[in-house]
Amino acid sequence: MEKTLVLVKPDGVAKGLTGEIIARFERRGLTVAALKMLKLSPAKAESHYAEHKGKPFFDQLVAFITSGPIVAMVIGGENAVKTVRAMMGPTNPADAAPGTVRGDFALSIGQNIIHGSDSPASAAREIEIYFTPDEIVQ
Ligand code: IDP
Ligand code: MG
């Protein structure tokens, strides 16, 4: 079963969208294989977003993702990575179609509600930041 890491970012948790987002994945036929709420440390945030280090928005991104509680989950199923990315919509909510999470609930690229891994390799790396193997239901 392919797995991907999803985060409901601080804005999504604050807006009360956690249940809505999980329900969308479940209705699609994807399954929740691991789930927790946490407040991310700056060190873990920098590790998660290491590919963006040095970009102009990096410090703002780390500040935002550590600003409040997030919900981390492992979502599994056939083509989970690609399917979750499609259901999220593109990075900039202004480009996101209605029906996607970002297209329905976000306006700004800096506060775009949700994270999903962009490849199976990224998913494997990111899942390890948030979950130990025994926390993931197979
Ligand atoms: P993704 O979340 O769709 O995978 P990435 O390019 O990996 O997008 O960027 C990570 C996060 O960094 C985005 O979700 C967004 O919140 C933020 N971000 C990306 N590009 C910009 C930008 O140009 N300005 C401000 N924030 C950005
Ligand atoms: Mg990304």
Short mmCIF file of N, CA, C and O and ligand atoms in Angstrom, two decimals:
data_model
loop_
_atom_site.label_atom_id
_atom_site.label_comp_id
_atom_site.label_asym_id
_atom_site.label_seq_id
_atom_site.Cartn_x
_atom_site.Cartn_y
_atom_site.Cartn_z
N MET A 1 0.84 -1.20 0.00
CA MET A 1 0.00 0.00 0.00
C MET A 1 0.88 1.25 0.00
O MET A 1 1.73 1.40 0.86
N GLU A 2 0.67 2.14 -0.98
CA GLU A 2 1.45 3.39 -1.01
C GLU A 2 1.00 4.29 0.14
O GLU A 2 -0.18 4.37 0.46
N LYS A 3 1.99 4.99 0.72
CA LYS A 3 1.69 5.88 1.84
C LYS A 3 2.18 7.29 1.53
O LYS A 3 3.17 7.47 0.83
N THR A 4 1.50 8.28 2.10
CA THR A 4 1.93 9.66 1.97
C THR A 4 1.73 10.39 3.29
O THR A 4 0.90 9.98 4.10
N LEU A 5 2.53 11.42 3.51
CA LEU A 5 2.37 12.23 4.72
C LEU A 5 1.48 13.43 4.42
O LEU A 5 1.74 14.19 3.48
N VAL A 6 0.46 13.60 5.24
CA VAL A 6 -0.40 14.78 5.15
C VAL A 6 -0.30 15.55 6.46
O VAL A 6 -0.30 14.96 7.54
N LEU A 7 -0.20 16.87 6.36
CA LEU A 7 -0.32 17.75 7.53
C LEU A 7 -1.51 18.67 7.33
O LEU A 7 -1.65 19.27 6.25
N VAL A 8 -2.36 18.77 8.35
CA VAL A 8 -3.28 19.90 8.41
C VAL A 8 -2.50 21.00 9.13
O VAL A 8 -2.10 20.85 10.28
N LYS A 9 -2.20 22.06 8.40
CA LYS A 9 -1.34 23.13 8.91
C LYS A 9 -2.08 23.96 9.98
O LYS A 9 -3.30 23.81 10.14
N PRO A 10 -1.37 24.83 10.70
CA PRO A 10 -2.01 25.57 11.80
C PRO A 10 -3.28 26.32 11.38
O PRO A 10 -4.24 26.40 12.17
N ASP A 11 -3.31 26.84 10.16
CA ASP A 11 -4.52 27.55 9.72
C ASP A 11 -5.69 26.59 9.53
O ASP A 11 -6.83 26.92 9.85
N GLY A 12 -5.41 25.38 9.05
CA GLY A 12 -6.47 24.40 8.87
C GLY A 12 -7.02 23.91 10.19
O GLY A 12 -8.25 23.75 10.35
N VAL A 13 -6.13 23.69 11.17
CA VAL A 13 -6.59 23.28 12.50
C VAL A 13 -7.41 24.41 13.13
O VAL A 13 -8.50 24.18 13.66
N ALA A 14 -6.90 25.66 13.03
CA ALA A 14 -7.60 26.79 13.64
C ALA A 14 -8.98 27.02 13.03
O ALA A 14 -9.91 27.44 13.72
N LYS A 15 -9.11 26.72 11.74
CA LYS A 15 -10.41 26.89 11.07
C LYS A 15 -11.34 25.72 11.30
O LYS A 15 -12.46 25.70 10.75
N GLY A 16 -10.88 24.70 12.04
CA GLY A 16 -11.74 23.55 12.32
C GLY A 16 -11.96 22.64 11.13
O GLY A 16 -13.02 22.02 11.00
N LEU A 17 -10.94 22.54 10.26
CA LEU A 17 -11.09 21.78 9.03
C LEU A 17 -10.52 20.36 9.09
O LEU A 17 -10.58 19.62 8.11
N THR A 18 -9.99 19.96 10.26
CA THR A 18 -9.34 18.65 10.34
C THR A 18 -10.30 17.52 9.95
O THR A 18 -9.97 16.66 9.13
N GLY A 19 -11.49 17.53 10.54
CA GLY A 19 -12.45 16.47 10.26
C GLY A 19 -12.89 16.45 8.81
O GLY A 19 -12.98 15.40 8.17
N GLU A 20 -13.14 17.62 8.26
CA GLU A 20 -13.52 17.75 6.85
C GLU A 20 -12.46 17.16 5.93
O GLU A 20 -12.76 16.43 4.97
N ILE A 21 -11.20 17.46 6.22
CA ILE A 21 -10.10 16.98 5.37
C ILE A 21 -9.97 15.46 5.48
O ILE A 21 -9.87 14.76 4.46
N ILE A 22 -10.01 14.93 6.70
CA ILE A 22 -9.93 13.46 6.86
C ILE A 22 -11.12 12.80 6.15
O ILE A 22 -10.96 11.79 5.46
N ALA A 23 -12.30 13.38 6.30
CA ALA A 23 -13.50 12.78 5.69
C ALA A 23 -13.35 12.72 4.17
O ALA A 23 -13.77 11.74 3.54
N ARG A 24 -12.76 13.75 3.57
CA ARG A 24 -12.59 13.72 2.11
C ARG A 24 -11.72 12.54 1.68
O ARG A 24 -12.03 11.85 0.70
N PHE A 25 -10.62 12.33 2.41
CA PHE A 25 -9.74 11.20 2.05
C PHE A 25 -10.47 9.87 2.26
O PHE A 25 -10.37 8.97 1.42
N GLU A 26 -11.18 9.76 3.37
CA GLU A 26 -11.88 8.50 3.65
C GLU A 26 -12.95 8.22 2.59
O GLU A 26 -13.09 7.08 2.12
N ARG A 27 -13.69 9.24 2.23
CA ARG A 27 -14.75 9.03 1.22
C ARG A 27 -14.16 8.63 -0.12
O ARG A 27 -14.77 7.91 -0.90
N ARG A 28 -12.93 9.10 -0.40
CA ARG A 28 -12.28 8.74 -1.67
C ARG A 28 -11.85 7.28 -1.68
O ARG A 28 -11.63 6.70 -2.73
N GLY A 29 -11.72 6.69 -0.47
CA GLY A 29 -11.29 5.30 -0.39
C GLY A 29 -9.89 5.14 0.16
O GLY A 29 -9.38 4.02 0.27
N LEU A 30 -9.25 6.27 0.49
CA LEU A 30 -7.94 6.23 1.16
C LEU A 30 -8.16 5.92 2.63
O LEU A 30 -9.26 6.12 3.16
N THR A 31 -7.11 5.45 3.31
CA THR A 31 -7.26 5.11 4.72
C THR A 31 -6.26 5.87 5.57
O THR A 31 -5.16 6.23 5.12
N VAL A 32 -6.65 6.11 6.82
CA VAL A 32 -5.75 6.74 7.79
C VAL A 32 -4.93 5.63 8.45
O VAL A 32 -5.49 4.75 9.10
N ALA A 33 -3.61 5.68 8.26
CA ALA A 33 -2.73 4.63 8.81
C ALA A 33 -2.01 5.10 10.07
O ALA A 33 -1.46 4.28 10.80
N ALA A 34 -2.03 6.42 10.32
CA ALA A 34 -1.44 6.98 11.54
C ALA A 34 -1.97 8.41 11.67
O ALA A 34 -2.26 9.05 10.67
N LEU A 35 -2.08 8.87 12.92
CA LEU A 35 -2.70 10.19 13.15
C LEU A 35 -2.24 10.75 14.48
O LEU A 35 -2.26 10.04 15.49
N LYS A 36 -1.82 12.01 14.49
CA LYS A 36 -1.52 12.68 15.77
C LYS A 36 -1.62 14.19 15.63
O LYS A 36 -1.45 14.74 14.54
N MET A 37 -1.90 14.84 16.76
CA MET A 37 -1.83 16.30 16.82
C MET A 37 -0.55 16.65 17.56
O MET A 37 -0.18 15.99 18.53
N LEU A 38 0.14 17.68 17.10
CA LEU A 38 1.39 18.08 17.74
C LEU A 38 1.70 19.53 17.42
O LEU A 38 1.10 20.12 16.52
N LYS A 39 2.64 20.10 18.18
CA LYS A 39 3.19 21.41 17.83
C LYS A 39 4.63 21.13 17.38
O LYS A 39 5.42 20.55 18.11
N LEU A 40 4.92 21.52 16.16
CA LEU A 40 6.20 21.19 15.53
C LEU A 40 7.32 22.06 16.11
O LEU A 40 7.13 23.26 16.29
N SER A 41 8.48 21.46 16.37
CA SER A 41 9.64 22.25 16.80
C SER A 41 10.26 22.92 15.58
O SER A 41 10.16 22.42 14.46
N PRO A 42 10.95 24.08 15.78
CA PRO A 42 11.64 24.72 14.65
C PRO A 42 12.62 23.77 13.97
O PRO A 42 12.72 23.76 12.74
N ALA A 43 13.33 22.93 14.75
CA ALA A 43 14.31 22.01 14.14
C ALA A 43 13.63 21.01 13.22
O ALA A 43 14.11 20.75 12.11
N LYS A 44 12.52 20.46 13.66
CA LYS A 44 11.79 19.50 12.81
C LYS A 44 11.19 20.19 11.59
O LYS A 44 11.15 19.63 10.50
N ALA A 45 10.71 21.41 11.78
CA ALA A 45 10.16 22.16 10.65
C ALA A 45 11.23 22.42 9.59
O ALA A 45 11.00 22.26 8.39
N GLU A 46 12.44 22.79 10.04
CA GLU A 46 13.53 23.04 9.09
C GLU A 46 13.94 21.75 8.38
O GLU A 46 14.29 21.77 7.20
N SER A 47 13.87 20.63 9.11
CA SER A 47 14.19 19.35 8.49
C SER A 47 13.13 18.97 7.45
O SER A 47 13.45 18.57 6.32
N HIS A 48 11.88 19.13 7.82
CA HIS A 48 10.80 18.82 6.88
C HIS A 48 10.95 19.63 5.59
O HIS A 48 10.83 19.10 4.49
N TYR A 49 11.19 20.94 5.73
CA TYR A 49 11.22 21.83 4.57
C TYR A 49 12.65 22.13 4.10
O TYR A 49 12.89 23.18 3.50
N ALA A 50 13.57 21.19 4.33
CA ALA A 50 14.99 21.41 3.99
C ALA A 50 15.20 21.82 2.53
O ALA A 50 16.09 22.62 2.22
N GLU A 51 14.37 21.29 1.62
CA GLU A 51 14.53 21.60 0.19
C GLU A 51 14.33 23.09 -0.09
O GLU A 51 14.77 23.60 -1.13
N HIS A 52 13.65 23.80 0.82
CA HIS A 52 13.36 25.22 0.60
C HIS A 52 14.32 26.14 1.35
O HIS A 52 14.16 27.37 1.29
N LYS A 53 15.30 25.58 2.06
CA LYS A 53 16.24 26.40 2.82
C LYS A 53 16.95 27.37 1.87
O LYS A 53 17.40 26.97 0.79
N GLY A 54 17.05 28.65 2.26
CA GLY A 54 17.69 29.65 1.40
C GLY A 54 16.71 30.43 0.55
O GLY A 54 17.06 31.48 0.00
N LYS A 55 15.48 29.92 0.39
CA LYS A 55 14.49 30.66 -0.40
C LYS A 55 13.92 31.81 0.44
O LYS A 55 13.92 31.75 1.67
N PRO A 56 13.43 32.87 -0.23
CA PRO A 56 12.98 34.06 0.52
C PRO A 56 11.85 33.78 1.51
O PRO A 56 11.72 34.48 2.52
N PHE A 57 11.03 32.75 1.25
CA PHE A 57 9.89 32.50 2.13
C PHE A 57 10.19 31.47 3.22
O PHE A 57 9.30 31.14 4.02
N PHE A 58 11.45 30.99 3.30
CA PHE A 58 11.76 29.88 4.21
C PHE A 58 11.49 30.23 5.68
O PHE A 58 10.82 29.47 6.40
N ASP A 59 12.01 31.37 6.13
CA ASP A 59 11.85 31.72 7.55
C ASP A 59 10.37 31.89 7.92
O ASP A 59 9.92 31.45 8.97
N GLN A 60 9.63 32.51 7.02
CA GLN A 60 8.18 32.71 7.22
C GLN A 60 7.46 31.36 7.26
O GLN A 60 6.55 31.15 8.07
N LEU A 61 7.89 30.45 6.42
CA LEU A 61 7.28 29.11 6.36
C LEU A 61 7.51 28.35 7.66
O LEU A 61 6.57 27.77 8.23
N VAL A 62 8.74 28.40 8.17
CA VAL A 62 9.06 27.72 9.43
C VAL A 62 8.29 28.38 10.59
O VAL A 62 7.72 27.69 11.45
N ALA A 63 8.24 29.71 10.59
CA ALA A 63 7.51 30.42 11.64
C ALA A 63 6.04 30.03 11.62
O ALA A 63 5.42 29.81 12.67
N PHE A 64 5.48 29.94 10.43
CA PHE A 64 4.05 29.63 10.32
C PHE A 64 3.74 28.19 10.75
O PHE A 64 2.82 27.95 11.54
N ILE A 65 4.51 27.24 10.27
CA ILE A 65 4.19 25.83 10.53
C ILE A 65 4.40 25.47 12.01
O ILE A 65 3.83 24.50 12.50
N THR A 66 5.22 26.29 12.71
CA THR A 66 5.44 26.07 14.14
C THR A 66 4.56 26.97 15.01
O THR A 66 4.70 26.99 16.23
N SER A 67 3.66 27.74 14.40
CA SER A 67 2.93 28.78 15.14
C SER A 67 1.77 28.23 15.97
O SER A 67 1.24 28.95 16.83
N GLY A 68 1.35 27.01 15.72
CA GLY A 68 0.21 26.44 16.45
C GLY A 68 0.12 24.97 16.18
O GLY A 68 0.93 24.42 15.41
N PRO A 69 -0.85 24.30 16.80
CA PRO A 69 -0.95 22.85 16.60
C PRO A 69 -1.23 22.48 15.15
O PRO A 69 -1.92 23.21 14.44
N ILE A 70 -0.68 21.35 14.76
CA ILE A 70 -0.94 20.76 13.45
C ILE A 70 -1.43 19.33 13.67
O ILE A 70 -1.26 18.77 14.75
N VAL A 71 -2.05 18.79 12.65
CA VAL A 71 -2.43 17.38 12.68
C VAL A 71 -1.64 16.67 11.58
O VAL A 71 -1.71 17.06 10.41
N ALA A 72 -0.86 15.67 11.99
CA ALA A 72 -0.06 14.88 11.05
C ALA A 72 -0.72 13.53 10.86
O ALA A 72 -1.22 12.94 11.82
N MET A 73 -0.73 13.06 9.61
CA MET A 73 -1.30 11.74 9.37
C MET A 73 -0.58 11.04 8.23
O MET A 73 -0.02 11.70 7.34
N VAL A 74 -0.59 9.73 8.30
CA VAL A 74 -0.16 8.92 7.18
C VAL A 74 -1.42 8.43 6.49
O VAL A 74 -2.29 7.82 7.13
N ILE A 75 -1.52 8.75 5.21
CA ILE A 75 -2.67 8.34 4.41
C ILE A 75 -2.20 7.27 3.42
O ILE A 75 -1.18 7.45 2.75
N GLY A 76 -2.92 6.17 3.38
CA GLY A 76 -2.50 5.06 2.53
C GLY A 76 -3.55 4.68 1.51
O GLY A 76 -4.74 4.95 1.70
N GLY A 77 -3.08 4.04 0.44
CA GLY A 77 -3.98 3.52 -0.59
C GLY A 77 -3.29 3.52 -1.94
O GLY A 77 -2.16 4.00 -2.07
N GLU A 78 -3.99 3.00 -2.93
CA GLU A 78 -3.44 2.94 -4.29
C GLU A 78 -3.18 4.37 -4.78
O GLU A 78 -4.06 5.23 -4.71
N ASN A 79 -1.97 4.64 -5.26
CA ASN A 79 -1.61 5.97 -5.76
C ASN A 79 -1.88 7.08 -4.74
O ASN A 79 -2.31 8.18 -5.11
N ALA A 80 -1.63 6.79 -3.46
CA ALA A 80 -1.96 7.76 -2.40
C ALA A 80 -1.27 9.10 -2.61
O ALA A 80 -1.88 10.16 -2.39
N VAL A 81 -0.01 9.09 -3.02
CA VAL A 81 0.74 10.35 -3.15
C VAL A 81 0.07 11.26 -4.18
O VAL A 81 -0.26 12.42 -3.90
N LYS A 82 -0.13 10.72 -5.38
CA LYS A 82 -0.68 11.52 -6.48
C LYS A 82 -2.13 11.92 -6.20
O LYS A 82 -2.56 13.04 -6.50
N THR A 83 -2.89 11.00 -5.63
CA THR A 83 -4.30 11.26 -5.36
C THR A 83 -4.47 12.37 -4.31
O THR A 83 -5.29 13.29 -4.48
N VAL A 84 -3.67 12.30 -3.25
CA VAL A 84 -3.75 13.35 -2.22
C VAL A 84 -3.34 14.69 -2.81
O VAL A 84 -3.99 15.72 -2.55
N ARG A 85 -2.27 14.72 -3.60
CA ARG A 85 -1.84 16.00 -4.20
C ARG A 85 -2.95 16.59 -5.07
O ARG A 85 -3.20 17.79 -5.05
N ALA A 86 -3.64 15.73 -5.83
CA ALA A 86 -4.73 16.23 -6.68
C ALA A 86 -5.87 16.77 -5.83
O ALA A 86 -6.49 17.79 -6.17
N MET A 87 -6.15 16.10 -4.71
CA MET A 87 -7.25 16.55 -3.85
C MET A 87 -6.89 17.82 -3.09
O MET A 87 -7.78 18.58 -2.68
N MET A 88 -5.58 18.09 -2.88
CA MET A 88 -5.13 19.32 -2.22
C MET A 88 -5.28 20.54 -3.11
O MET A 88 -5.57 21.63 -2.64
N GLY A 89 -4.98 20.36 -4.40
CA GLY A 89 -4.88 21.50 -5.32
C GLY A 89 -3.47 22.07 -5.30
O GLY A 89 -2.66 21.74 -4.43
N PRO A 90 -3.16 22.93 -6.28
CA PRO A 90 -1.80 23.48 -6.40
C PRO A 90 -1.42 24.37 -5.21
O PRO A 90 -2.28 24.84 -4.46
N THR A 91 -0.09 24.60 -5.08
CA THR A 91 0.47 25.31 -3.93
C THR A 91 -0.21 26.66 -3.70
O THR A 91 -0.51 27.02 -2.56
N ASN A 92 -0.41 27.41 -4.80
CA ASN A 92 -1.05 28.73 -4.67
C ASN A 92 -2.57 28.58 -4.77
O ASN A 92 -3.08 28.21 -5.83
N PRO A 93 -3.27 28.85 -3.68
CA PRO A 93 -4.73 28.67 -3.72
C PRO A 93 -5.42 29.45 -4.83
O PRO A 93 -6.51 29.07 -5.27
N ALA A 94 -4.79 30.53 -5.30
CA ALA A 94 -5.39 31.29 -6.40
C ALA A 94 -5.48 30.46 -7.68
O ALA A 94 -6.29 30.75 -8.56
N ASP A 95 -4.64 29.43 -7.78
CA ASP A 95 -4.67 28.54 -8.95
C ASP A 95 -5.50 27.28 -8.71
O ASP A 95 -5.61 26.43 -9.59
N ALA A 96 -6.03 27.13 -7.48
CA ALA A 96 -6.67 25.87 -7.09
C ALA A 96 -8.16 25.88 -7.44
O ALA A 96 -8.88 26.83 -7.13
N ALA A 97 -8.59 24.81 -8.10
CA ALA A 97 -9.99 24.71 -8.51
C ALA A 97 -10.89 24.44 -7.30
O ALA A 97 -10.48 23.75 -6.36
N PRO A 98 -12.12 24.95 -7.35
CA PRO A 98 -13.11 24.54 -6.35
C PRO A 98 -13.22 23.01 -6.34
O PRO A 98 -13.10 22.38 -7.38
N GLY A 99 -13.43 22.47 -5.15
CA GLY A 99 -13.46 21.01 -5.03
C GLY A 99 -12.17 20.46 -4.46
O GLY A 99 -12.15 19.34 -3.95
N THR A 100 -11.10 21.25 -4.58
CA THR A 100 -9.85 20.87 -3.91
C THR A 100 -9.82 21.53 -2.53
O THR A 100 -10.52 22.52 -2.28
N VAL A 101 -8.99 21.00 -1.64
CA VAL A 101 -8.93 21.56 -0.29
C VAL A 101 -8.49 23.02 -0.35
O VAL A 101 -9.11 23.90 0.26
N ARG A 102 -7.42 23.28 -1.09
CA ARG A 102 -6.94 24.67 -1.17
C ARG A 102 -7.92 25.55 -1.94
O ARG A 102 -8.10 26.74 -1.62
N GLY A 103 -8.58 24.99 -2.94
CA GLY A 103 -9.54 25.75 -3.74
C GLY A 103 -10.82 26.06 -2.97
O GLY A 103 -11.54 27.01 -3.30
N ASP A 104 -11.10 25.28 -1.95
CA ASP A 104 -12.31 25.50 -1.17
C ASP A 104 -12.06 26.32 0.10
O ASP A 104 -12.98 26.98 0.60
N PHE A 105 -10.82 26.25 0.65
CA PHE A 105 -10.64 26.77 2.02
C PHE A 105 -9.49 27.76 2.17
O PHE A 105 -9.26 28.23 3.29
N ALA A 106 -8.72 28.07 1.13
CA ALA A 106 -7.53 28.92 1.28
C ALA A 106 -7.52 30.04 0.25
O ALA A 106 -8.11 29.93 -0.83
N LEU A 107 -6.81 31.13 0.60
CA LEU A 107 -6.64 32.26 -0.31
C LEU A 107 -5.18 32.57 -0.58
O LEU A 107 -4.83 33.07 -1.64
N SER A 108 -4.31 32.29 0.39
CA SER A 108 -2.94 32.80 0.32
C SER A 108 -1.93 31.66 0.28
O SER A 108 -2.09 30.64 0.96
N ILE A 109 -0.88 31.82 -0.51
CA ILE A 109 0.13 30.77 -0.67
C ILE A 109 0.83 30.47 0.65
O ILE A 109 1.23 29.33 0.90
N GLY A 110 0.96 31.47 1.50
CA GLY A 110 1.63 31.26 2.78
C GLY A 110 0.76 30.55 3.81
O GLY A 110 1.27 30.03 4.80
N GLN A 111 -0.54 30.53 3.58
CA GLN A 111 -1.47 29.87 4.51
C GLN A 111 -2.42 29.04 3.67
O GLN A 111 -3.54 29.45 3.37
N ASN A 112 -1.92 27.86 3.28
CA ASN A 112 -2.67 27.05 2.31
C ASN A 112 -3.16 25.72 2.89
O ASN A 112 -3.32 24.75 2.17
N ILE A 113 -3.38 25.70 4.21
CA ILE A 113 -4.20 24.68 4.89
C ILE A 113 -3.58 23.30 5.04
O ILE A 113 -3.74 22.64 6.05
N ILE A 114 -2.90 22.81 3.99
CA ILE A 114 -2.56 21.39 3.95
C ILE A 114 -1.20 21.16 3.31
O ILE A 114 -0.78 21.92 2.43
N HIS A 115 -0.52 20.13 3.79
CA HIS A 115 0.70 19.62 3.16
C HIS A 115 0.47 18.19 2.74
O HIS A 115 -0.16 17.42 3.46
N GLY A 116 1.01 17.82 1.59
CA GLY A 116 1.05 16.41 1.17
C GLY A 116 2.36 16.15 0.47
O GLY A 116 2.85 16.98 -0.31
N SER A 117 2.95 15.00 0.73
CA SER A 117 4.25 14.65 0.13
C SER A 117 4.14 14.68 -1.40
O SER A 117 3.11 14.33 -1.97
N ASP A 118 5.25 15.08 -2.07
CA ASP A 118 5.20 15.24 -3.52
C ASP A 118 5.70 14.02 -4.29
O ASP A 118 5.66 14.01 -5.53
N SER A 119 6.19 12.98 -3.61
CA SER A 119 6.65 11.75 -4.29
C SER A 119 6.72 10.66 -3.23
O SER A 119 6.79 10.96 -2.03
N PRO A 120 6.75 9.40 -3.66
CA PRO A 120 6.93 8.32 -2.67
C PRO A 120 8.23 8.46 -1.87
O PRO A 120 8.25 8.18 -0.67
N ALA A 121 9.30 8.94 -2.51
CA ALA A 121 10.57 9.12 -1.79
C ALA A 121 10.43 10.22 -0.73
O ALA A 121 10.89 10.06 0.40
N SER A 122 9.78 11.33 -1.10
CA SER A 122 9.54 12.39 -0.11
C SER A 122 8.66 11.87 1.02
O SER A 122 8.88 12.19 2.19
N ALA A 123 7.66 11.07 0.69
CA ALA A 123 6.76 10.53 1.70
C ALA A 123 7.54 9.70 2.71
O ALA A 123 7.37 9.85 3.93
N ALA A 124 8.42 8.83 2.24
CA ALA A 124 9.19 7.98 3.14
C ALA A 124 10.05 8.84 4.07
O ALA A 124 10.12 8.60 5.28
N ARG A 125 10.69 9.86 3.51
CA ARG A 125 11.54 10.75 4.32
C ARG A 125 10.69 11.53 5.34
O ARG A 125 11.05 11.63 6.52
N GLU A 126 9.57 12.06 4.90
CA GLU A 126 8.76 12.92 5.77
C GLU A 126 8.04 12.11 6.86
O GLU A 126 7.93 12.58 8.00
N ILE A 127 7.55 10.92 6.52
CA ILE A 127 6.84 10.11 7.52
C ILE A 127 7.75 9.85 8.71
O ILE A 127 7.32 9.91 9.87
N GLU A 128 9.05 9.63 8.45
CA GLU A 128 10.01 9.36 9.54
C GLU A 128 10.18 10.55 10.49
O GLU A 128 10.57 10.36 11.64
N ILE A 129 9.90 11.76 10.01
CA ILE A 129 10.02 12.94 10.88
C ILE A 129 8.91 12.95 11.92
O ILE A 129 9.11 13.42 13.04
N TYR A 130 7.77 12.41 11.57
CA TYR A 130 6.57 12.53 12.42
C TYR A 130 6.19 11.25 13.16
O TYR A 130 5.54 11.33 14.21
N PHE A 131 6.54 10.09 12.61
CA PHE A 131 6.05 8.83 13.18
C PHE A 131 7.16 7.80 13.30
O PHE A 131 8.04 7.70 12.43
N THR A 132 7.08 7.01 14.39
CA THR A 132 7.93 5.82 14.51
C THR A 132 7.19 4.66 13.82
O THR A 132 5.96 4.70 13.69
N PRO A 133 7.92 3.63 13.39
CA PRO A 133 7.26 2.54 12.65
C PRO A 133 6.10 1.92 13.43
O PRO A 133 5.08 1.55 12.84
N ASP A 134 6.23 1.83 14.76
CA ASP A 134 5.15 1.18 15.53
C ASP A 134 3.90 2.05 15.64
O ASP A 134 2.85 1.57 16.10
N GLU A 135 3.98 3.31 15.22
CA GLU A 135 2.80 4.18 15.25
C GLU A 135 1.98 4.08 13.96
O GLU A 135 0.93 4.71 13.86
N ILE A 136 2.48 3.33 12.99
CA ILE A 136 1.81 3.23 11.69
C ILE A 136 1.14 1.88 11.56
O ILE A 136 1.79 0.84 11.67
N VAL A 137 -0.18 1.90 11.36
CA VAL A 137 -0.96 0.66 11.19
C VAL A 137 -0.79 0.19 9.74
O VAL A 137 -0.94 0.96 8.80
N GLN A 138 -0.45 -1.06 9.59
CA GLN A 138 -0.20 -1.57 8.22
C GLN A 138 -1.51 -2.02 7.56
O GLN A 138 -2.43 -2.43 8.22
P1 IDP B 1 3.54 22.31 -1.66
O1 IDP B 1 3.13 22.54 -0.23
O2 IDP B 1 2.39 22.47 -2.61
O3 IDP B 1 4.30 21.01 -1.85
P2 IDP B 1 6.12 23.68 -1.88
O4 IDP B 1 6.65 24.27 -3.13
O5 IDP B 1 6.75 22.39 -1.41
O6 IDP B 1 4.55 23.50 -2.05
O7 IDP B 1 6.26 24.77 -0.75
C1 IDP B 1 6.06 24.43 0.62
C2 IDP B 1 5.17 25.47 1.25
O8 IDP B 1 5.89 26.71 1.28
C3 IDP B 1 3.90 25.78 0.48
O9 IDP B 1 2.83 24.92 0.83
C4 IDP B 1 3.62 27.21 0.87
O10 IDP B 1 2.90 27.28 2.11
C5 IDP B 1 5.00 27.78 1.08
N1 IDP B 1 5.42 28.52 -0.11
C6 IDP B 1 5.83 28.00 -1.30
N2 IDP B 1 6.14 28.96 -2.18
C7 IDP B 1 5.91 30.13 -1.53
C8 IDP B 1 6.05 31.50 -1.92
O11 IDP B 1 6.45 31.84 -3.04
N3 IDP B 1 5.71 32.45 -0.98
C9 IDP B 1 5.27 32.09 0.29
N4 IDP B 1 5.15 30.82 0.68
C10 IDP B 1 5.46 29.85 -0.22
MG MG B 2 6.15 20.45 -1.14
#
